[in-house]
Each structure stands twice: as C-alpha cells, then as structure tokens.
Short mmCIF file of C-alpha atoms and ligand atoms in Angstrom, two decimals:
data_model
loop_
_atom_site.label_atom_id
_atom_site.label_comp_id
_atom_site.label_asym_id
_atom_site.label_seq_id
_atom_site.Cartn_x
_atom_site.Cartn_y
_atom_site.Cartn_z
CA UNK A 1497 -0.21 -0.13 0.18
CA UNK A 1498 1.02 3.53 -0.44
CA UNK A 1499 1.53 6.07 1.81
CA UNK A 1500 0.98 10.21 2.04
CA UNK A 1501 4.40 10.94 3.77
CA UNK A 1502 3.10 14.17 5.18
CA UNK A 1503 1.02 17.20 5.29
CA UNK A 1504 3.36 19.14 2.46
CA UNK A 1505 1.06 22.29 2.10
CA UNK A 1506 -1.98 24.39 3.00
CA UNK A 1507 -4.06 26.93 0.49
CA UNK A 1508 -5.71 28.89 2.68
CA UNK A 1509 -8.31 31.64 1.25
CA UNK A 1510 -8.77 34.36 2.34
CA UNK A 1511 -10.69 38.24 2.58
CA UNK A 1512 -8.17 40.81 3.13
CA UNK A 1513 -4.14 40.09 1.47
CA UNK A 1514 -2.36 42.28 2.38
CA UNK A 1515 -3.35 41.85 7.01
CA UNK A 1516 -2.91 37.68 5.88
CA UNK A 1517 0.49 39.51 5.03
CA UNK A 1518 1.07 41.56 7.93
CA UNK A 1519 -0.53 38.84 10.99
CA UNK A 1520 1.73 35.86 9.44
CA UNK A 1521 4.48 37.73 9.97
CA UNK A 1522 4.81 40.16 12.48
CA UNK A 1523 2.16 38.27 14.36
CA UNK A 1524 3.59 34.61 13.57
CA UNK A 1525 6.55 35.05 12.50
CA UNK A 1526 6.11 32.87 9.05
CA UNK A 1527 8.02 34.30 6.12
CA UNK A 1528 6.60 36.21 3.16
CA UNK A 1529 6.90 35.48 -0.42
CA UNK A 1530 5.64 37.67 -2.86
CA UNK A 1531 6.59 36.71 -6.47
CA UNK A 1532 4.03 39.46 -7.95
CA UNK A 1533 1.28 37.23 -8.58
CA UNK A 1534 -2.05 39.59 -8.30
CA UNK A 1535 -4.33 38.29 -5.93
CA UNK A 1536 -0.99 35.57 -4.54
CA UNK A 1537 1.08 35.59 -1.13
CA UNK A 1538 3.05 32.55 -0.38
CA UNK A 1539 4.82 31.73 3.25
CA UNK A 1540 7.93 29.86 4.54
CA UNK A 1541 8.65 28.08 7.01
CA UNK A 1542 11.84 26.91 6.31
CA UNK A 1543 13.70 25.60 2.80
CA UNK A 1544 10.63 24.88 0.84
CA UNK A 1545 9.36 27.39 -1.61
CA UNK A 1546 6.11 28.28 1.09
CA UNK A 1547 4.69 25.81 3.10
CA UNK A 1548 1.19 27.91 2.62
CA UNK A 1549 -0.44 29.94 -0.11
CA UNK A 1550 -2.62 32.55 0.08
CA UNK A 1551 -5.12 32.66 -2.36
CA UNK A 1552 -7.39 36.78 -1.77
CA UNK A 1553 -10.62 35.09 -2.71
CA UNK A 1554 -13.05 35.99 -0.16
CA UNK A 1555 -12.79 32.45 0.95
CA UNK A 1556 -11.40 32.70 4.20
CA UNK A 1557 -11.15 29.20 4.85
CA UNK A 1558 -9.22 26.41 4.24
CA UNK A 1559 -9.05 25.70 0.14
CA UNK A 1560 -6.37 22.71 -0.25
CA UNK A 1561 -4.51 19.68 1.39
CA UNK A 1562 -1.33 19.13 -0.09
CA UNK A 1563 0.49 15.52 0.70
CA UNK A 1564 3.28 14.97 -0.58
CA UNK A 1565 4.85 10.72 -1.47
CA UNK A 1566 7.53 9.77 -1.99
CA UNK A 1567 8.22 10.27 -5.93
CA UNK A 1568 7.45 9.56 -8.77
CA UNK A 1569 6.48 6.28 -9.00
CA UNK A 1570 4.72 6.54 -5.05
CA UNK A 1571 2.51 8.86 -7.62
CA UNK A 1572 1.43 6.70 -10.31
CA UNK A 1573 0.62 4.23 -7.85
CA UNK A 1574 -1.34 6.86 -5.74
CA UNK A 1575 -3.74 7.21 -7.90
CA UNK A 1576 -4.16 3.90 -9.18
CA UNK A 1577 -4.86 3.28 -5.15
CA UNK A 1578 -7.31 5.50 -5.42
CA UNK A 1579 -8.72 5.12 -8.65
CA UNK A 1580 -8.99 1.52 -7.95
CA UNK A 1581 -11.27 1.74 -4.80
CA UNK A 1582 -13.64 4.07 -6.49
CA UNK A 1583 -12.08 7.87 -5.92
CA UNK A 1584 -12.10 10.41 -8.89
CA UNK A 1585 -8.87 11.51 -8.80
CA UNK A 1586 -6.79 13.78 -11.66
CA UNK A 1587 -3.58 13.90 -12.72
CA UNK A 1588 -3.59 18.12 -13.64
CA UNK A 1589 -1.87 19.22 -16.61
CA UNK A 1590 1.43 20.74 -15.88
CA UNK A 1591 0.69 24.45 -15.09
CA UNK A 1592 -0.74 23.47 -12.30
CA UNK A 1593 1.30 21.70 -10.84
CA UNK A 1594 4.06 24.85 -11.80
CA UNK A 1595 1.26 27.13 -9.53
CA UNK A 1596 2.41 24.74 -7.21
CA UNK A 1597 6.48 23.96 -7.64
CA UNK A 1598 6.29 20.44 -7.80
CA UNK A 1599 6.72 18.22 -10.35
CA UNK A 1600 3.64 16.41 -10.10
CA UNK A 1601 0.54 16.78 -9.06
CA UNK A 1602 -3.18 14.92 -8.99
CA UNK A 1603 -6.32 16.44 -7.58
CA UNK A 1604 -9.62 14.52 -5.81
CA UNK A 1605 -12.36 15.51 -3.79
CA UNK A 1606 -12.23 13.80 0.39
CA UNK A 1607 -16.07 12.04 1.13
CA UNK A 1608 -17.19 15.04 2.70
CA UNK A 1609 -16.29 16.94 -1.52
CA UNK A 1610 -13.12 19.19 0.17
CA UNK A 1611 -10.43 19.41 -2.27
CA UNK A 1612 -7.67 17.33 -1.53
CA UNK A 1613 -4.07 17.40 -4.05
CA UNK A 1614 -1.39 15.06 -3.60
CA UNK A 1615 1.94 15.70 -5.11
CA UNK A 1616 5.66 14.50 -4.86
CA UNK A 1617 8.40 16.93 -5.22
CA UNK A 1618 8.62 20.51 -4.02
CA UNK A 1619 10.79 22.98 -5.01
CA UNK A 1620 12.93 23.34 -1.68
CA UNK A 1621 15.24 26.44 -1.78
CA UNK A 1622 18.63 25.45 -0.67
CA UNK A 1623 19.81 28.40 -1.16
CA UNK A 1624 16.76 30.41 0.79
CA UNK A 1625 17.43 29.70 4.58
CA UNK A 1626 13.78 30.39 6.27
CA UNK A 1627 13.94 34.01 7.69
CA UNK A 1628 11.27 34.86 9.70
CA UNK A 1629 9.71 37.88 9.75
CA UNK A 1630 9.95 38.75 13.50
CA UNK A 1631 12.46 38.34 15.96
CA UNK A 1632 12.46 34.33 17.12
CA UNK A 1633 14.77 32.42 19.41
CA UNK A 1634 14.55 29.47 17.44
CA UNK A 1635 12.98 27.88 14.11
CA UNK A 1636 9.80 25.94 13.50
CA UNK A 1637 9.68 21.91 13.21
CA UNK A 1638 8.73 21.36 9.79
CA UNK A 1639 10.93 18.04 8.22
CA UNK A 1640 9.48 14.68 8.45
CA UNK A 1641 6.72 15.40 10.21
CA UNK A 1642 5.16 17.62 7.69
CA UNK A 1643 4.55 21.39 8.53
CA UNK A 1644 1.83 21.51 11.30
CA UNK A 1645 -1.30 19.62 11.80
CA UNK A 1646 -4.81 20.97 11.62
CA UNK A 1647 -8.58 19.75 12.51
CA UNK A 1648 -11.06 19.92 9.42
CA UNK A 1649 -15.16 19.51 8.95
CA UNK A 1650 -16.18 16.17 7.24
CA UNK A 1651 -20.15 15.88 6.30
CA UNK A 1652 -20.32 12.41 6.19
CA UNK A 1653 -19.21 10.55 9.55
CA UNK A 1654 -15.81 9.84 11.02
CA UNK A 1655 -16.83 5.52 9.63
CA UNK A 1656 -16.20 7.40 5.36
CA UNK A 1657 -14.03 10.30 7.04
CA UNK A 1658 -11.68 7.30 7.90
CA UNK A 1659 -12.01 4.80 4.46
CA UNK A 1660 -11.00 7.31 2.74
CA UNK A 1661 -8.41 8.81 5.11
CA UNK A 1662 -7.27 5.10 4.88
CA UNK A 1663 -6.49 4.83 1.09
CA UNK A 1664 -4.15 7.31 1.50
CA UNK A 1665 -1.74 5.55 4.39
CA UNK A 1666 -3.47 8.02 6.95
CA UNK A 1667 -4.21 5.52 9.95
CA UNK A 1668 -5.78 6.93 13.96
CA UNK A 1669 -8.73 7.10 15.68
CA UNK A 1670 -10.68 8.65 18.30
CA UNK A 1671 -8.47 10.35 21.23
CA UNK A 1672 -10.69 12.99 23.38
CA UNK A 1673 -15.07 11.50 24.16
CA UNK A 1674 -15.15 15.39 25.70
CA UNK A 1675 -18.21 15.28 28.00
CA UNK A 1676 -20.81 18.17 27.27
CA UNK A 1677 -22.85 18.63 30.89
CA UNK A 1678 -26.50 17.85 28.70
CA UNK A 1679 -25.71 16.33 26.33
CA UNK A 1680 -27.00 12.56 25.97
CA UNK A 1681 -22.95 12.01 24.76
CA UNK A 1682 -19.35 12.23 24.57
CA UNK A 1683 -17.94 15.29 21.46
CA UNK A 1684 -16.27 12.84 20.04
CA UNK A 1685 -12.47 14.09 18.43
CA UNK A 1686 -10.76 11.78 15.77
CA UNK A 1687 -7.15 12.10 15.01
CA UNK A 1688 -5.33 11.30 12.27
CA UNK A 1689 -1.24 10.59 11.28
CA UNK A 1690 1.15 9.32 8.37
CA UNK A 1691 4.46 9.86 9.84
CA UNK A 1692 5.79 11.32 13.11
CA UNK A 1693 3.80 13.64 14.28
CA UNK A 1694 0.92 12.74 16.19
CA UNK A 1695 -1.67 13.66 13.94
CA UNK A 1696 -1.57 15.34 11.10
CA UNK A 1697 -5.82 15.63 9.95
CA UNK A 1698 -8.23 15.30 12.54
CA UNK A 1699 -12.03 15.20 12.71
CA UNK A 1700 -14.50 16.75 15.45
CA UNK A 1701 -15.03 20.30 16.30
CA UNK A 1702 -18.61 22.01 15.51
CA UNK A 1703 -17.96 24.92 12.68
CA UNK A 1704 -19.00 26.63 10.44
CA UNK A 1705 -15.79 26.68 7.90
CA UNK A 1706 -13.12 23.20 6.04
CA UNK A 1707 -10.46 24.31 8.61
CA UNK A 1708 -10.92 24.16 12.98
CA UNK A 1709 -7.23 25.15 13.50
CA UNK A 1710 -3.59 25.48 11.92
CA UNK A 1711 -1.48 23.65 14.18
CA UNK A 1712 2.52 25.54 13.52
CA UNK A 1713 4.57 23.88 15.94
CA UNK A 1714 8.25 25.53 16.64
CA UNK A 1715 11.19 23.76 18.33
CA UNK A 1716 12.32 25.68 22.07
CA UNK A 1717 9.49 27.05 24.15
CA UNK A 1718 10.90 30.29 25.00
CA UNK A 1719 9.33 30.58 21.27
CA UNK A 1720 5.61 29.75 22.58
CA UNK A 1721 6.05 31.94 25.20
CA UNK A 1722 7.09 34.73 22.35
CA UNK A 1723 3.76 34.17 19.94
CA UNK A 1724 1.92 34.56 23.33
CA UNK A 1725 3.69 38.19 24.28
CA UNK A 1726 3.09 39.40 20.83
CA UNK A 1727 -0.37 38.48 20.10
CA UNK A 1728 -1.18 40.17 23.56
CA UNK A 1729 0.12 43.00 22.40
CA UNK A 1730 -0.94 43.47 19.56
CA UNK A 1731 -4.44 42.34 20.49
CA UNK A 1732 -5.02 39.95 19.04
CA UNK A 1733 -7.76 37.66 20.37
CA UNK A 1734 -6.01 34.64 22.67
CA UNK A 1735 -9.40 31.22 21.57
CA UNK A 1736 -7.42 28.99 24.25
CA UNK A 1737 -5.44 29.58 26.49
CA UNK A 1738 -2.15 28.64 26.97
CA UNK A 1739 -1.88 24.52 27.96
CA UNK A 1740 -1.07 20.83 27.27
CA UNK A 1741 -2.69 18.60 25.44
CA UNK A 1742 -3.50 14.37 26.63
CA UNK A 1743 -2.84 12.78 23.08
CA UNK A 1744 0.62 14.57 21.88
CA UNK A 1745 1.45 17.04 24.86
CA UNK A 1746 1.71 19.99 22.81
CA UNK A 1747 2.02 22.63 24.60
CA UNK A 1748 0.51 25.41 23.75
CA UNK A 1749 -2.52 28.35 22.76
CA UNK A 1750 -4.30 29.21 20.13
CA UNK A 1751 -5.48 32.79 18.50
CA UNK A 1752 -7.72 34.19 16.09
CA UNK A 1753 -6.33 35.00 12.33
CA UNK A 1754 -8.16 37.65 10.11
CA UNK A 1755 -9.70 34.73 9.08
CA UNK A 1756 -11.94 34.55 11.62
CA UNK A 1757 -10.31 31.00 12.43
CA UNK A 1758 -7.38 29.56 14.47
CA UNK A 1759 -3.20 29.63 14.52
CA UNK A 1760 -2.06 27.36 17.00
CA UNK A 1761 1.58 27.70 17.86
CA UNK A 1762 2.95 24.70 19.86
CA UNK A 1763 5.89 23.43 21.42
CA UNK A 1764 7.35 19.83 22.43
CA UNK A 1765 4.63 17.34 20.72
CA UNK A 1766 5.23 13.27 21.43
CA UNK A 1767 5.57 11.67 18.71
CA UNK A 1768 2.19 9.07 16.84
CA UNK A 1769 1.68 6.36 19.43
CA UNK A 1770 0.61 3.20 17.68
CA UNK A 1771 -2.03 2.28 19.63
CA UNK A 1772 -5.19 3.71 20.55
CA UNK A 1773 -6.39 5.58 23.71
CA UNK A 1774 -8.63 8.31 25.11
CA UNK A 1775 -8.85 11.27 26.88
CA UNK A 1776 -11.98 13.02 29.18
CA UNK A 1777 -9.35 16.34 29.31
CA UNK A 1778 -6.40 17.90 28.56
CA UNK A 1779 -3.02 17.81 30.99
CA UNK A 1780 -3.61 20.71 31.79
CA UNK A 1781 -4.90 24.74 30.99
CA UNK A 1782 -6.03 25.17 27.65
CA UNK A 1783 -9.28 27.15 29.14
CA UNK A 1784 -11.40 28.65 25.94
CA UNK A 1785 -11.56 32.37 26.37
CA UNK A 1786 -16.07 33.63 26.63
CA UNK A 1787 -17.14 34.48 23.52
CA UNK A 1788 -16.24 38.48 24.06
CA UNK A 1789 -19.39 40.42 26.22
CA UNK A 1790 -21.38 43.11 24.42
CA UNK A 1791 -21.83 46.29 24.47
CA UNK A 1792 -23.54 47.99 25.85
CA UNK A 1793 -26.00 49.96 23.42
CA UNK A 1794 -24.31 53.78 23.95
CA UNK A 1795 -20.44 52.51 22.42
CA UNK A 1796 -22.00 49.90 20.49
CA UNK A 1797 -23.49 53.52 19.49
CA UNK A 1798 -20.83 55.09 19.06
CA UNK A 1799 -18.28 52.57 16.64
FE1 FE2 B 710 -3.91 21.57 17.37
#
C-alpha cells in the first residue's frame, strides 16, 4: 500500500491578503514570499518555496490540503490505488503543478467533498534559508513531520471519513471523548497520522468553516512564550489559553487569525502513538476564552 508521507502545504482562501501578510509575518513569525502574482502570496517556514498558499478569493477558509508522496513511482501508484477504490482522481496539467511548485500533482475530493491535492517533488530553495517575519528564538519544526496539523470539518461521519483517509495511508482514531454538560453523548474527536507527528489531520470539532485551526510547531518553548506575548501586545484575541494536550503532549495556545479561525503555536509534542487510547480533557490549561461580552448600547452607537 502506498502512503502519503506528510502534509506538505495548505492553500488558504482569504478576504484581506494585505492583512494576512502582516499577520503572518508580524504575529506568527512566518516569512512572506511575494512572487508578484496578483491576489497570491506564499508563506515560508523552512527551505521549501512555501508551506502556505494565500489566495485572495474571499473564502476565509481552508481551500486545499497538499499531501506529499515520496516520488514519481508512488505518485502514479497512489493514483491507481485511489482509482481502484472508486475515488475520482485527476492528474493535473503541468501548469497547475508549476503553480504549486511541485513536479507532479493530482487533484481529488475527500469523502465530504473537500479538495485534496497529492504531489511529489516540492521546490526546495536550498539557497534561501528561512528568514522569520519577526524575531524568533529558534525555528519552526517541520522536517519528516510535515508543516503541522489541522482540525477540519467532515460531513459524512467518522466511518466514511476514516475509510477515505486510510486510502491515503493515514491511520488513527478517537483520542478524545469530552463530556458535554446536558448532552446525551460526549464530543468525540478523531486524529489521524501519516508520519512521526502525533496527528496531521483531525475531525469532530463543531464549526461552520472547513478548518477549525492550523497548528505550527516551534522547536523552542521560548517561541511559544514569545508568540503569546506578541499576540497579547498586538491585541489579537487569544481563543484558547496556554496548556498541554493529553494526546500529543503539545504545550500550546490558540489565537484568532484575520479569517476568523485559529492558529495554534505549540512545542514539545511526543511522536505518534501506535496504540489507541482516549482522554476526557487535557493535561492542564487550554481554557477557552469566553465569547466577547455584548457592548452597552451607548458604546455600540458610538462605533
Ligand atoms: Fe491542535
């Protein structure tokens, strides 16, 4: 069976590209690479040409996940593996692969109908070391674990969702059963991995957007502390306070991005576990911010 090796890139649709570029550089510390294309910017985290594509299309949501396979042989084998399982796969024209800065690209939809891309051969700019958009103590942690992880929406249930992602070579299962006061069933979250990272994609968080959050890992705890201070000083809303996750052991916090979903900055995760277990809550911390209180009428009227 052929397996994807990492989440190589994500494509985000945004309403305000200028604001996103500022946020990415000054708040998150990503490197903004502008190739002079209208309505498009690239965000770098390492030697890759980009890890995040920003398209000013108004979506304010996740457009596409880009999963990597090892090389040409696995690429064509994966297309066959998916077609044999009844998944409609299209090998993209060379111009589309060029647009993604990869050697070859295929496009398909996941079980919920959300766009996925599978590629091999990303452009790696060995001559252009990552240059953070603001000061950092150390660097983003990518490597064999890919760019990070995310929680995304599914609309067809865990079983069909898992059946699809298993075809790509991801494995995993339920890792949280969170009791919800007054609800007959706990909130279940499903986490899937394809490499040493505990999870690459996860499902189950309620929400209107395809994406709940994107986690970017740093290799120095001080970069979580610094990011927290930068976020607070800039008045960016913190969505989830610092804490440690029970499943991947990540020490992290979450804040809102200009598209109204969350970025998580984390450190200290353990490698993916090969045996299932579940948790009812995190190790400590991670309190959710209360929704903002409604403003008094007089203040509202004043603007
Ligand atoms: Fe996360």
